[in-house]
mmCIF file of C-alpha atoms in Angstrom:
data_model
loop_
_atom_site.group_PDB
_atom_site.id
_atom_site.type_symbol
_atom_site.label_atom_id
_atom_site.label_comp_id
_atom_site.label_asym_id
_atom_site.label_seq_id
_atom_site.Cartn_x
_atom_site.Cartn_y
_atom_site.Cartn_z
ATOM 1 C CA ILE A 100 0.000 0.000 0.000
ATOM 2 C CA GLY A 101 1.232 3.499 -0.774
ATOM 3 C CA ILE A 102 -0.063 6.766 0.639
ATOM 4 C CA ASP A 103 0.736 10.028 -1.146
ATOM 5 C CA LEU A 104 0.309 12.881 1.317
ATOM 6 C CA GLY A 105 0.443 15.837 -1.012
ATOM 7 C CA THR A 106 0.210 19.530 -0.261
ATOM 8 C CA THR A 107 -3.307 19.819 -1.645
ATOM 9 C CA TYR A 108 -4.532 16.249 -2.094
ATOM 10 C CA CYS A 109 -3.640 12.780 -0.879
ATOM 11 C CA CYS A 110 -4.363 9.383 -2.323
ATOM 12 C CA VAL A 111 -3.959 5.731 -1.500
ATOM 13 C CA ALA A 112 -2.881 3.013 -3.920
ATOM 14 C CA VAL A 113 -2.063 -0.673 -3.769
ATOM 15 C CA TYR A 114 0.292 -2.724 -5.886
ATOM 16 C CA GLN A 115 -1.132 -6.106 -6.773
ATOM 17 C CA ASN A 116 -0.905 -8.398 -9.775
ATOM 18 C CA GLN A 117 1.919 -6.226 -11.151
ATOM 19 C CA GLU A 118 -0.356 -3.188 -11.358
ATOM 20 C CA VAL A 119 -0.892 -0.091 -9.252
ATOM 21 C CA GLU A 120 -4.514 0.546 -8.384
ATOM 22 C CA VAL A 121 -5.608 3.845 -6.853
ATOM 23 C CA ILE A 122 -8.225 3.228 -4.187
ATOM 24 C CA PRO A 123 -11.179 5.600 -4.448
ATOM 25 C CA ASN A 124 -12.386 7.214 -1.223
ATOM 26 C CA LEU A 125 -15.907 6.764 0.136
ATOM 27 C CA ILE A 126 -17.331 9.291 -2.298
ATOM 28 C CA GLY A 127 -15.675 7.581 -5.268
ATOM 29 C CA GLU A 128 -12.880 10.088 -5.851
ATOM 30 C CA ASN A 129 -9.284 8.974 -6.475
ATOM 31 C CA SER A 130 -7.866 11.708 -4.259
ATOM 32 C CA THR A 131 -8.839 13.329 -0.978
ATOM 33 C CA LEU A 132 -8.345 16.973 -0.091
ATOM 34 C CA SER A 133 -5.468 17.385 2.398
ATOM 35 C CA HIS A 134 -7.538 19.034 5.135
ATOM 36 C CA VAL A 135 -7.773 17.554 8.625
ATOM 37 C CA ALA A 136 -10.294 18.791 11.195
ATOM 38 C CA PHE A 137 -9.838 17.837 14.833
ATOM 39 C CA SER A 138 -12.686 17.805 17.338
ATOM 40 C CA ASP A 139 -12.967 16.472 20.872
ATOM 41 C CA ASP A 140 -14.095 13.058 19.689
ATOM 42 C CA ASP A 141 -13.325 12.750 15.986
ATOM 43 C CA ILE A 142 -10.960 13.482 13.131
ATOM 44 C CA ILE A 143 -12.495 14.463 9.809
ATOM 45 C CA VAL A 144 -10.510 14.595 6.579
ATOM 46 C CA GLY A 145 -10.947 15.764 3.024
ATOM 47 C CA ASP A 146 -13.786 17.761 1.533
ATOM 48 C CA THR A 147 -15.940 17.160 4.605
ATOM 49 C CA ALA A 148 -13.294 18.767 6.819
ATOM 50 C CA LYS A 149 -13.101 21.769 4.489
ATOM 51 C CA GLU A 150 -16.888 22.102 4.274
ATOM 52 C CA LYS A 151 -17.196 22.088 8.067
ATOM 53 C CA ALA A 152 -14.216 24.403 8.611
ATOM 54 C CA TYR A 153 -16.525 27.342 9.285
ATOM 55 C CA LEU A 154 -17.682 25.556 12.464
ATOM 56 C CA ASN A 155 -14.170 25.028 13.777
ATOM 57 C CA PRO A 156 -11.645 26.988 11.670
ATOM 58 C CA GLN A 157 -8.934 27.067 14.338
ATOM 59 C CA ASP A 158 -8.780 23.245 14.426
ATOM 60 C CA THR A 159 -9.086 22.629 10.673
ATOM 61 C CA ILE A 160 -5.528 22.302 9.431
ATOM 62 C CA TYR A 161 -4.282 22.436 5.839
ATOM 63 C CA ASP A 162 -1.070 23.387 4.007
ATOM 64 C CA VAL A 163 0.792 21.229 6.538
ATOM 65 C CA LYS A 164 3.270 20.007 3.956
ATOM 66 C CA ARG A 165 4.325 23.635 3.356
ATOM 67 C CA MET A 166 5.308 23.861 7.044
ATOM 68 C CA CYS A 167 7.272 20.615 7.406
ATOM 69 C CA GLY A 168 10.913 21.264 8.258
ATOM 70 C CA ARG A 169 10.433 25.040 8.146
ATOM 71 C CA HIS A 170 11.326 27.665 10.707
ATOM 72 C CA PHE A 171 8.687 30.008 12.069
ATOM 73 C CA ASP A 172 10.654 33.135 11.121
ATOM 74 C CA GLU A 173 11.001 32.261 7.423
ATOM 75 C CA GLU A 174 9.583 34.969 5.181
ATOM 76 C CA LYS A 175 7.413 32.502 3.257
ATOM 77 C CA ILE A 176 5.837 31.179 6.464
ATOM 78 C CA GLN A 177 5.174 34.683 7.781
ATOM 79 C CA ARG A 178 3.507 35.567 4.486
ATOM 80 C CA LEU A 179 1.346 32.412 4.438
ATOM 81 C CA ARG A 180 0.290 32.476 8.093
ATOM 82 C CA LYS A 181 -1.728 35.629 7.488
ATOM 83 C CA TYR A 182 -4.174 33.493 5.508
ATOM 84 C CA TRP A 183 -4.459 30.564 7.925
ATOM 85 C CA PRO A 184 -7.333 30.543 10.425
ATOM 86 C CA PHE A 185 -5.388 28.194 12.697
ATOM 87 C CA THR A 186 -2.547 29.289 14.960
ATOM 88 C CA ILE A 187 1.144 28.583 14.503
ATOM 89 C CA VAL A 188 3.844 29.578 16.970
ATOM 90 C CA LYS A 189 7.614 29.431 17.194
ATOM 91 C CA GLY A 190 8.842 26.302 18.963
ATOM 92 C CA GLU A 191 11.886 26.185 21.236
ATOM 93 C CA ASP A 192 13.990 25.047 18.284
ATOM 94 C CA GLY A 193 12.717 27.890 16.098
ATOM 95 C CA LYS A 194 10.558 25.562 14.034
ATOM 96 C CA ILE A 195 6.808 25.755 13.617
ATOM 97 C CA GLN A 196 4.338 24.383 16.125
ATOM 98 C CA ILE A 197 0.651 24.162 15.148
ATOM 99 C CA LYS A 198 -2.022 24.676 17.765
ATOM 100 C CA VAL A 199 -4.432 21.753 17.564
ATOM 101 C CA GLN A 200 -7.144 22.059 20.175
ATOM 102 C CA ASN A 201 -5.179 22.714 23.381
ATOM 103 C CA LYS A 202 -1.852 21.226 22.224
ATOM 104 C CA TYR A 203 1.046 22.454 20.129
ATOM 105 C CA LEU A 204 2.350 19.931 17.610
ATOM 106 C CA PRO A 205 5.065 20.024 14.953
ATOM 107 C CA PRO A 206 3.712 19.932 11.385
ATOM 108 C CA GLU A 207 5.274 16.512 10.832
ATOM 109 C CA GLN A 208 3.206 15.086 13.665
ATOM 110 C CA VAL A 209 0.005 16.659 12.383
ATOM 111 C CA HIS A 210 0.843 15.424 8.873
ATOM 112 C CA GLY A 211 1.804 11.923 9.934
ATOM 113 C CA ASN A 212 -0.220 11.599 13.115
ATOM 114 C CA THR A 213 -1.484 8.062 13.631
ATOM 115 C CA ASP A 214 -4.937 9.456 14.245
ATOM 116 C CA SER A 215 -4.779 11.287 10.923
ATOM 117 C CA PHE A 216 -3.847 8.091 9.098
ATOM 118 C CA GLU A 217 -6.681 6.375 10.938
ATOM 119 C CA GLY A 218 -9.022 9.123 9.793
ATOM 120 C CA ILE A 219 -7.771 8.899 6.217
ATOM 121 C CA SER A 220 -8.098 5.101 6.319
ATOM 122 C CA ARG A 221 -11.657 5.356 7.631
ATOM 123 C CA TYR A 222 -12.462 7.901 4.927
ATOM 124 C CA VAL A 223 -10.939 5.819 2.142
ATOM 125 C CA PHE A 224 -11.827 2.306 3.262
ATOM 126 C CA GLY A 225 -14.966 2.895 5.315
#
């Protein structure tokens, strides 16, 4: 199984019988929007997360791949953060930390969080 976590979209594919097959998500699309919304009891991904972002914009995270490995003070990050409804702060190491509910997490953890993969898996596989 392969998971492509892109900046804008992600997709899941399997290699079997010498062919790669992209697995459609629950709504039949071959890719899923790279938005993750965190709530107290659930993780929502894709278009549904984006559609519900108005209810919880501060905990609906996107553009995570743009933040991975970056420092908070970089000009590009400072320019982009003006457009994000969620909060980012400077970590002790100078890198970005994203506020998710009441925690601060590095982008790599938000991007590769086990719960996020679980959410993506639930969205793709049901």
